[in-house]
Amino acid sequence: MGLAVIAAFLVLFVAGFPVVYAILIPSIAYVLIDGLPLGLLAQRVTYALDSFPLVAVPLFIFVGNLMNSAGITDRIFRFADTLVGRAPGGLAQVNVFSSLIFSGMSGAALADVGGLGRIEIAAMRKRGFSAPFSAAVTGASAVVGPIFPPSIPLIVYGSVTSVSIVQLLIAGIVPALVCVALLMATVAVLSYRHRMPRAERWPMPGEVLRDLLPALPALIAPILMIAGMLAGLFTPTEAAAVTAVYVMVISALFYRDLTWPHLWQAIIVTVRSTSAILIIVAAAALFGWILAVEQVPQDFSRWILQFSKDPVVLLLIANLLFFIAGMFLDSTTATLLVVPVIAPPLVLAGVDPVHLGIVVIFNLMFGLLTPPMGLSLFLLTNIAGISLRQLLRALLPFYLPLLATLAVITFAERLVLWLPSLLR
């Protein structure tokens, strides 16, 4: 029955059903066929959503939307432009650097693309960059968002696997910095080959200070959050609440840009985005319970351990599986459906669950840039007004640094776990 439920999900998904329906229809059919009480459906859904860590998801989404509504995103971009606009590649480097800063508050790749990305693409095109290249840089740099804390996908992964979310968030810092460094190096090489525009000179100290001061309150937000978690002052969920309150205070009192319409708009968008995530969480919880009852994870564990018990080999298999999953499923769905099946045998074989979490989420974020279901691809083509073929052609050079980052994350376990080890 477990395999039948999985097969039904795949058939419905390939047939074009929305992913929630593709999950729920086989799950409800299983309950009815087995003669289980219908109250079980409500029980499993309620149990899945009754999770304190998941409260961080709407809070971080709210922070990202609030920054867009209150104009904080523009100030971050202006400061990044002043600081690194003279580097080879000019605004393309600014794009990558500002994505790192913005990711420290939004926690989601699509928030980076939809919020800061619109500003970046418009500014780059105004400076003479082509629309496909502008969109490609934006999409590649947005991969950093869900790796650098806060990270909504890592919070979901931690909730599913019962792994310390603080450990996961802190473990994402070094890989994110490695990814940013490799992306900036790639932009520098491309800029020399194609003679891309950049700022005429490096900024004077006074100019850096001039643009730093308006952005400084916003830049303090991720520092406040990370320092608080490292010091054990608050949990990731409490960090999300503190960050949300902090952004509201600086928007209202320091920037004076926060109005009731801005706040209402941020709340409405947050409710919509959160609903889309949590309805998948609820449906996947029922689906996962059915698989657990049918002992699918145990059967898969025995099957995969027949190939090898070497953690490195198993990590390579996990890379392949989650890369393929990311090509077809959004990160939340893939995490909720695939991780409970894949993670147990790998952890049993000696793979660190925190290390595995970074590997899994980076693969899924990479999937946002790969056809046929890469959500970032469709959003970028809409923002930049280009075809999917143009975007994929411009993205080709950026797949190399992303693959290199994935290799570092996979094989350099000590590097990934260095910061989390300081908390143990």
Short mmCIF file of C-alpha atoms in Angstrom, two decimals:
data_model
loop_
_atom_site.label_atom_id
_atom_site.label_comp_id
_atom_site.label_asym_id
_atom_site.label_seq_id
_atom_site.Cartn_x
_atom_site.Cartn_y
_atom_site.Cartn_z
CA MET A 1 0.00 0.00 0.00
CA GLY A 2 2.88 2.36 0.72
CA LEU A 3 4.26 1.96 -2.80
CA ALA A 4 0.75 2.39 -4.21
CA VAL A 5 0.37 5.72 -2.38
CA ILE A 6 3.73 6.91 -3.74
CA ALA A 7 2.84 5.78 -7.26
CA ALA A 8 -0.52 7.57 -7.08
CA PHE A 9 1.21 10.77 -5.95
CA LEU A 10 3.66 10.60 -8.87
CA VAL A 11 0.89 9.93 -11.40
CA LEU A 12 -1.21 12.86 -10.16
CA PHE A 13 1.80 15.17 -10.03
CA VAL A 14 2.92 14.32 -13.57
CA ALA A 15 -0.70 14.72 -14.72
CA GLY A 16 -0.55 18.35 -13.61
CA PHE A 17 -2.44 18.28 -10.32
CA PRO A 18 -1.37 20.93 -7.78
CA VAL A 19 1.13 19.33 -5.42
CA VAL A 20 -1.21 19.60 -2.41
CA TYR A 21 -3.93 17.66 -4.23
CA ALA A 22 -1.39 15.14 -5.50
CA ILE A 23 -0.43 14.47 -1.87
CA LEU A 24 -3.88 14.60 -0.27
CA ILE A 25 -5.92 12.50 -2.72
CA PRO A 26 -3.86 9.29 -2.31
CA SER A 27 -3.57 9.91 1.44
CA ILE A 28 -7.31 10.31 1.95
CA ALA A 29 -7.96 7.30 -0.30
CA TYR A 30 -5.62 5.21 1.88
CA VAL A 31 -7.50 6.21 5.04
CA LEU A 32 -10.87 5.35 3.48
CA ILE A 33 -9.73 2.03 1.97
CA ASP A 34 -8.14 0.94 5.26
CA GLY A 35 -11.33 1.83 7.13
CA LEU A 36 -9.53 4.24 9.45
CA PRO A 37 -11.58 6.93 11.23
CA LEU A 38 -11.81 10.23 9.35
CA GLY A 39 -10.94 12.05 12.56
CA LEU A 40 -7.43 10.73 11.99
CA LEU A 41 -7.02 13.22 9.13
CA ALA A 42 -7.68 16.19 11.38
CA GLN A 43 -5.48 14.70 14.10
CA ARG A 44 -2.42 14.28 11.84
CA VAL A 45 -2.84 17.73 10.29
CA THR A 46 -3.23 19.40 13.69
CA TYR A 47 -0.23 17.54 15.07
CA ALA A 48 1.93 18.65 12.14
CA LEU A 49 1.04 22.33 12.49
CA ASP A 50 1.23 22.38 16.29
CA SER A 51 4.96 23.14 16.08
CA PHE A 52 6.77 25.97 17.85
CA PRO A 53 9.71 26.02 15.37
CA LEU A 54 7.31 26.51 12.44
CA VAL A 55 6.16 29.81 13.96
CA ALA A 56 9.48 31.21 12.70
CA VAL A 57 8.35 30.69 9.08
CA PRO A 58 5.63 33.40 8.93
CA LEU A 59 7.76 35.73 11.06
CA PHE A 60 10.74 35.63 8.69
CA ILE A 61 8.44 35.95 5.67
CA PHE A 62 6.90 38.98 7.35
CA VAL A 63 10.34 40.53 7.91
CA GLY A 64 11.23 40.20 4.22
CA ASN A 65 7.89 41.64 3.07
CA LEU A 66 8.10 44.48 5.57
CA MET A 67 11.54 45.49 4.32
CA ASN A 68 10.26 45.60 0.77
CA SER A 69 7.19 47.65 1.75
CA ALA A 70 9.12 50.10 3.92
CA GLY A 71 11.92 50.74 1.41
CA ILE A 72 14.71 49.16 3.48
CA THR A 73 15.69 47.00 0.50
CA ASP A 74 16.59 50.13 -1.52
CA ARG A 75 18.94 51.38 1.20
CA ILE A 76 20.71 48.02 1.42
CA PHE A 77 21.23 48.01 -2.35
CA ARG A 78 22.51 51.61 -2.37
CA PHE A 79 25.09 50.86 0.33
CA ALA A 80 26.25 47.69 -1.48
CA ASP A 81 26.56 49.69 -4.71
CA THR A 82 28.76 52.30 -3.02
CA LEU A 83 30.94 49.68 -1.33
CA VAL A 84 31.69 47.23 -4.17
CA GLY A 85 30.45 49.01 -7.31
CA ARG A 86 34.03 49.61 -8.46
CA ALA A 87 34.93 45.91 -8.32
CA PRO A 88 35.22 44.10 -11.69
CA GLY A 89 31.67 43.53 -12.79
CA GLY A 90 30.28 46.60 -11.04
CA LEU A 91 26.61 46.17 -10.30
CA ALA A 92 26.85 42.43 -10.89
CA GLN A 93 29.15 42.26 -7.85
CA VAL A 94 26.74 44.51 -5.97
CA ASN A 95 23.98 42.07 -6.86
CA VAL A 96 25.82 39.15 -5.24
CA PHE A 97 26.96 41.14 -2.19
CA SER A 98 23.56 42.66 -1.48
CA SER A 99 21.92 39.23 -1.77
CA LEU A 100 24.11 38.07 1.11
CA ILE A 101 23.01 41.04 3.22
CA PHE A 102 19.34 40.71 2.32
CA SER A 103 19.38 36.96 2.92
CA GLY A 104 20.28 37.69 6.52
CA MET A 105 16.75 39.00 6.97
CA SER A 106 14.45 37.29 4.46
CA GLY A 107 15.50 33.63 4.69
CA ALA A 108 14.06 32.67 1.30
CA ALA A 109 15.42 32.58 -2.25
CA LEU A 110 12.16 33.67 -3.87
CA ALA A 111 11.93 36.61 -1.44
CA ASP A 112 15.38 37.67 -2.61
CA VAL A 113 14.40 37.34 -6.28
CA GLY A 114 11.00 38.99 -5.93
CA GLY A 115 12.08 41.80 -3.58
CA LEU A 116 15.68 42.83 -4.05
CA GLY A 117 15.87 41.17 -7.47
CA ARG A 118 13.49 43.64 -9.07
CA ILE A 119 15.66 46.54 -7.93
CA GLU A 120 18.89 44.83 -8.98
CA ILE A 121 17.73 43.86 -12.47
CA ALA A 122 16.31 47.33 -13.18
CA ALA A 123 19.51 49.03 -11.97
CA MET A 124 21.79 46.70 -13.94
CA ARG A 125 19.87 47.22 -17.16
CA LYS A 126 20.04 50.98 -16.65
CA ARG A 127 23.85 50.70 -16.33
CA GLY A 128 24.18 48.80 -19.60
CA PHE A 129 24.02 45.13 -18.56
CA SER A 130 21.91 42.79 -20.68
CA ALA A 131 18.59 41.61 -19.28
CA PRO A 132 19.51 37.86 -19.42
CA PHE A 133 22.82 38.41 -17.60
CA SER A 134 21.16 40.62 -14.97
CA ALA A 135 18.54 37.95 -14.32
CA ALA A 136 21.16 35.17 -14.25
CA VAL A 137 23.26 36.93 -11.59
CA THR A 138 20.15 37.60 -9.54
CA GLY A 139 19.03 33.98 -9.68
CA ALA A 140 22.46 32.56 -8.85
CA SER A 141 23.03 34.90 -5.92
CA ALA A 142 19.55 34.17 -4.52
CA VAL A 143 20.69 30.60 -3.79
CA VAL A 144 22.63 32.07 -0.85
CA GLY A 145 19.42 33.21 0.89
CA PRO A 146 18.19 29.84 2.19
CA ILE A 147 21.71 28.82 3.32
CA PHE A 148 22.72 31.91 5.30
CA PRO A 149 20.66 32.39 8.49
CA PRO A 150 17.77 32.88 8.78
CA SER A 151 16.70 30.06 6.50
CA ILE A 152 13.10 28.95 6.16
CA PRO A 153 14.04 25.67 4.37
CA LEU A 154 16.52 24.80 7.14
CA ILE A 155 13.84 25.49 9.76
CA VAL A 156 11.47 23.11 7.93
CA TYR A 157 14.25 20.50 7.66
CA GLY A 158 14.97 20.79 11.37
CA SER A 159 11.29 20.39 12.19
CA VAL A 160 11.03 17.24 10.07
CA THR A 161 14.21 15.58 11.34
CA SER A 162 14.21 16.87 14.95
CA VAL A 163 17.75 18.21 14.38
CA SER A 164 18.79 21.35 16.27
CA ILE A 165 17.64 24.30 14.16
CA VAL A 166 20.24 26.56 15.78
CA GLN A 167 22.98 24.13 14.71
CA LEU A 168 21.57 24.05 11.16
CA LEU A 169 21.34 27.83 10.86
CA ILE A 170 24.86 28.40 12.17
CA ALA A 171 26.21 25.65 9.90
CA GLY A 172 24.94 27.59 6.87
CA ILE A 173 27.15 30.64 7.46
CA VAL A 174 30.46 29.30 6.09
CA PRO A 175 28.94 27.56 3.01
CA ALA A 176 27.06 30.77 2.18
CA LEU A 177 30.27 32.81 2.36
CA VAL A 178 32.05 30.25 0.16
CA CYS A 179 29.25 30.46 -2.39
CA VAL A 180 29.35 34.27 -2.42
CA ALA A 181 33.14 34.28 -2.89
CA LEU A 182 32.94 31.86 -5.83
CA LEU A 183 30.08 33.78 -7.45
CA MET A 184 31.96 37.08 -7.13
CA ALA A 185 35.07 35.46 -8.63
CA THR A 186 32.96 34.21 -11.55
CA VAL A 187 31.50 37.68 -12.10
CA ALA A 188 35.04 39.16 -12.08
CA VAL A 189 36.22 36.70 -14.74
CA LEU A 190 33.15 37.35 -16.92
CA SER A 191 33.56 41.11 -16.53
CA TYR A 192 37.14 41.00 -17.82
CA ARG A 193 36.12 38.83 -20.78
CA HIS A 194 33.15 40.97 -21.77
CA ARG A 195 34.35 44.38 -20.50
CA MET A 196 31.35 44.97 -18.31
CA PRO A 197 30.66 48.46 -16.89
CA ARG A 198 31.61 49.38 -13.34
CA ALA A 199 31.90 52.49 -11.17
CA GLU A 200 34.53 54.98 -12.32
CA ARG A 201 36.41 55.02 -8.99
CA TRP A 202 36.46 53.52 -5.51
CA PRO A 203 34.35 55.46 -3.02
CA MET A 204 35.82 57.96 -0.59
CA PRO A 205 35.42 57.12 3.14
CA GLY A 206 32.86 59.89 3.46
CA GLU A 207 30.74 58.39 0.68
CA VAL A 208 30.82 54.95 2.29
CA LEU A 209 29.79 56.47 5.61
CA ARG A 210 27.04 58.49 3.94
CA ASP A 211 25.35 55.36 2.55
CA LEU A 212 26.26 53.14 5.50
CA LEU A 213 24.38 55.21 8.08
CA PRO A 214 20.92 54.83 6.45
CA ALA A 215 21.51 51.08 5.95
CA LEU A 216 23.15 50.43 9.34
CA PRO A 217 19.99 49.77 11.39
CA ALA A 218 18.89 47.18 8.82
CA LEU A 219 22.37 45.62 8.71
CA ILE A 220 22.31 45.16 12.49
CA ALA A 221 19.24 42.87 12.26
CA PRO A 222 21.04 39.67 11.12
CA ILE A 223 23.92 40.39 13.52
CA LEU A 224 21.45 40.72 16.38
CA MET A 225 19.75 37.48 15.43
CA ILE A 226 22.92 35.38 14.94
CA ALA A 227 24.61 36.75 18.06
CA GLY A 228 21.50 36.05 20.12
CA MET A 229 21.33 32.43 18.96
CA LEU A 230 25.08 31.89 19.45
CA ALA A 231 24.84 33.31 22.98
CA GLY A 232 21.83 31.13 23.73
CA LEU A 233 19.64 34.15 24.45
CA PHE A 234 16.81 32.95 22.24
CA THR A 235 15.70 30.09 20.01
CA PRO A 236 15.33 30.49 16.22
CA THR A 237 11.60 31.14 16.67
CA GLU A 238 12.27 33.78 19.30
CA ALA A 239 15.01 35.21 17.05
CA ALA A 240 12.41 35.54 14.27
CA ALA A 241 10.05 37.39 16.61
CA VAL A 242 12.83 39.69 17.85
CA THR A 243 13.90 40.43 14.27
CA ALA A 244 10.31 41.18 13.20
CA VAL A 245 9.79 43.60 16.10
CA TYR A 246 13.19 45.21 15.47
CA VAL A 247 12.45 45.79 11.77
CA MET A 248 9.05 47.29 12.63
CA VAL A 249 10.63 49.64 15.18
CA ILE A 250 13.41 50.90 12.86
CA SER A 251 10.94 51.24 9.98
CA ALA A 252 8.58 53.36 12.10
CA LEU A 253 11.03 55.37 14.23
CA PHE A 254 14.32 55.53 12.30
CA TYR A 255 13.35 55.40 8.63
CA ARG A 256 9.83 56.78 9.23
CA ASP A 257 8.69 54.97 6.08
CA LEU A 258 6.34 52.50 7.73
CA THR A 259 2.70 53.37 7.19
CA TRP A 260 -0.47 51.45 7.95
CA PRO A 261 -0.94 50.58 4.25
CA HIS A 262 2.68 49.27 4.14
CA LEU A 263 2.10 47.19 7.26
CA TRP A 264 -1.21 45.84 5.99
CA GLN A 265 0.31 44.92 2.62
CA ALA A 266 3.17 43.07 4.34
CA ILE A 267 0.70 41.17 6.52
CA ILE A 268 -1.50 40.16 3.57
CA VAL A 269 1.45 38.87 1.51
CA THR A 270 2.81 37.05 4.57
CA VAL A 271 -0.51 35.29 5.21
CA ARG A 272 -0.72 34.17 1.59
CA SER A 273 2.87 32.89 1.49
CA THR A 274 2.59 31.19 4.89
CA SER A 275 -0.67 29.50 3.94
CA ALA A 276 0.93 28.06 0.81
CA ILE A 277 3.78 26.60 2.88
CA LEU A 278 1.79 25.31 5.84
CA ILE A 279 -0.90 23.60 3.78
CA ILE A 280 1.90 21.57 2.17
CA VAL A 281 3.34 20.86 5.63
CA ALA A 282 -0.05 19.58 6.80
CA ALA A 283 -0.65 17.42 3.72
CA ALA A 284 2.88 16.02 3.77
CA ALA A 285 2.57 15.11 7.44
CA LEU A 286 -0.37 12.83 6.63
CA PHE A 287 1.51 11.40 3.66
CA GLY A 288 4.61 10.79 5.79
CA TRP A 289 2.57 9.09 8.51
CA ILE A 290 1.15 6.67 5.95
CA LEU A 291 4.64 5.84 4.67
CA ALA A 292 5.81 5.30 8.25
CA VAL A 293 2.86 2.95 8.96
CA GLU A 294 3.70 0.98 5.80
CA GLN A 295 7.39 0.93 6.87
CA VAL A 296 8.58 2.49 3.61
CA PRO A 297 11.52 4.33 5.29
CA GLN A 298 12.72 1.08 6.89
CA ASP A 299 12.49 -0.79 3.58
CA PHE A 300 14.35 2.02 1.81
CA SER A 301 17.04 2.02 4.51
CA ARG A 302 17.74 -1.67 3.97
CA TRP A 303 17.75 -1.17 0.20
CA ILE A 304 20.10 1.81 0.08
CA LEU A 305 22.54 0.33 2.61
CA GLN A 306 23.01 -2.61 0.25
CA PHE A 307 24.85 -0.26 -2.12
CA SER A 308 27.32 1.02 0.43
CA LYS A 309 27.75 1.98 4.07
CA ASP A 310 30.42 4.56 3.28
CA PRO A 311 29.07 8.01 4.36
CA VAL A 312 30.76 9.74 1.39
CA VAL A 313 29.16 7.39 -1.13
CA LEU A 314 25.79 7.79 0.54
CA LEU A 315 26.18 11.58 0.46
CA LEU A 316 26.84 11.40 -3.29
CA ILE A 317 23.66 9.34 -3.71
CA ALA A 318 21.77 11.90 -1.60
CA ASN A 319 23.14 14.71 -3.78
CA LEU A 320 21.83 13.01 -6.89
CA LEU A 321 18.42 12.23 -5.39
CA PHE A 322 17.82 15.72 -3.98
CA PHE A 323 19.15 17.46 -7.08
CA ILE A 324 16.59 15.53 -9.14
CA ALA A 325 13.88 16.20 -6.52
CA GLY A 326 14.69 19.92 -6.64
CA MET A 327 14.17 19.91 -10.41
CA PHE A 328 10.53 18.89 -9.98
CA LEU A 329 9.38 19.83 -6.46
CA ASP A 330 9.57 23.04 -4.47
CA SER A 331 11.94 22.91 -1.50
CA THR A 332 9.21 22.60 1.15
CA THR A 333 7.48 19.68 -0.56
CA ALA A 334 10.76 17.90 -1.30
CA THR A 335 11.95 18.33 2.29
CA LEU A 336 8.71 17.05 3.78
CA LEU A 337 8.29 14.09 1.43
CA VAL A 338 11.82 12.92 0.64
CA VAL A 339 13.89 13.76 3.72
CA PRO A 340 12.02 11.41 6.13
CA VAL A 341 12.79 8.53 3.75
CA ILE A 342 16.38 9.43 2.77
CA ALA A 343 17.79 10.81 6.03
CA PRO A 344 17.46 7.80 8.41
CA PRO A 345 19.75 5.37 6.52
CA LEU A 346 22.39 8.07 5.97
CA VAL A 347 22.41 9.08 9.62
CA LEU A 348 22.51 5.40 10.56
CA ALA A 349 25.61 5.00 8.37
CA GLY A 350 27.39 7.86 10.14
CA VAL A 351 26.46 10.99 8.15
CA ASP A 352 26.10 13.96 10.48
CA PRO A 353 22.45 15.14 10.32
CA VAL A 354 23.47 18.82 10.40
CA HIS A 355 25.91 18.30 7.53
CA LEU A 356 23.24 16.38 5.64
CA GLY A 357 20.79 19.25 6.14
CA ILE A 358 23.12 21.76 4.45
CA VAL A 359 23.74 19.34 1.56
CA VAL A 360 20.01 18.71 1.12
CA ILE A 361 18.91 22.34 1.20
CA PHE A 362 21.67 23.56 -1.13
CA ASN A 363 20.66 20.90 -3.67
CA LEU A 364 17.02 21.96 -3.43
CA MET A 365 17.97 25.63 -3.85
CA PHE A 366 20.03 24.67 -6.88
CA GLY A 367 16.85 23.06 -8.18
CA LEU A 368 15.18 26.49 -8.24
CA LEU A 369 17.47 27.29 -11.18
CA THR A 370 16.97 24.07 -13.14
CA PRO A 371 14.14 23.17 -15.51
CA PRO A 372 11.47 21.95 -15.75
CA MET A 373 10.01 23.25 -12.45
CA GLY A 374 12.60 25.80 -11.27
CA LEU A 375 10.44 28.46 -9.60
CA SER A 376 13.19 31.10 -9.68
CA LEU A 377 13.47 30.65 -13.45
CA PHE A 378 9.82 31.53 -14.04
CA LEU A 379 9.93 34.48 -11.64
CA LEU A 380 13.10 35.85 -13.24
CA THR A 381 11.80 35.57 -16.78
CA ASN A 382 8.70 37.49 -15.70
CA ILE A 383 10.68 40.25 -13.96
CA ALA A 384 13.29 40.66 -16.70
CA GLY A 385 10.89 40.18 -19.62
CA ILE A 386 13.06 37.51 -21.31
CA SER A 387 12.57 33.97 -22.55
CA LEU A 388 13.51 30.88 -20.57
CA ARG A 389 16.09 29.95 -23.23
CA GLN A 390 17.82 33.34 -22.89
CA LEU A 391 17.96 32.99 -19.12
CA LEU A 392 19.33 29.44 -19.17
CA ARG A 393 22.05 30.43 -21.64
CA ALA A 394 23.11 33.31 -19.38
CA LEU A 395 23.03 31.02 -16.33
CA LEU A 396 25.48 28.46 -17.74
CA PRO A 397 28.67 30.11 -16.34
CA PHE A 398 27.07 30.38 -12.88
CA TYR A 399 26.33 26.67 -12.61
CA LEU A 400 30.09 26.10 -12.19
CA PRO A 401 30.55 28.07 -8.93
CA LEU A 402 27.31 26.59 -7.59
CA LEU A 403 28.52 23.06 -8.34
CA ALA A 404 31.90 23.91 -6.80
CA THR A 405 30.12 25.13 -3.65
CA LEU A 406 28.12 21.91 -3.54
CA ALA A 407 31.36 19.91 -3.79
CA VAL A 408 32.87 21.89 -0.91
CA ILE A 409 29.76 21.37 1.21
CA THR A 410 29.70 17.63 0.44
CA PHE A 411 33.35 16.75 0.99
CA ALA A 412 34.48 19.38 3.52
CA GLU A 413 32.38 18.22 6.46
CA ARG A 414 34.69 19.81 9.01
CA LEU A 415 34.34 23.19 7.32
CA VAL A 416 30.54 22.98 7.43
CA LEU A 417 30.45 21.83 11.04
CA TRP A 418 33.19 24.14 12.33
CA LEU A 419 30.89 26.89 13.66
CA PRO A 420 28.22 24.52 15.02
CA SER A 421 30.96 22.63 16.88
CA LEU A 422 31.65 25.78 18.90
CA LEU A 423 28.12 25.53 20.32
CA ARG A 424 28.36 21.87 21.34
#
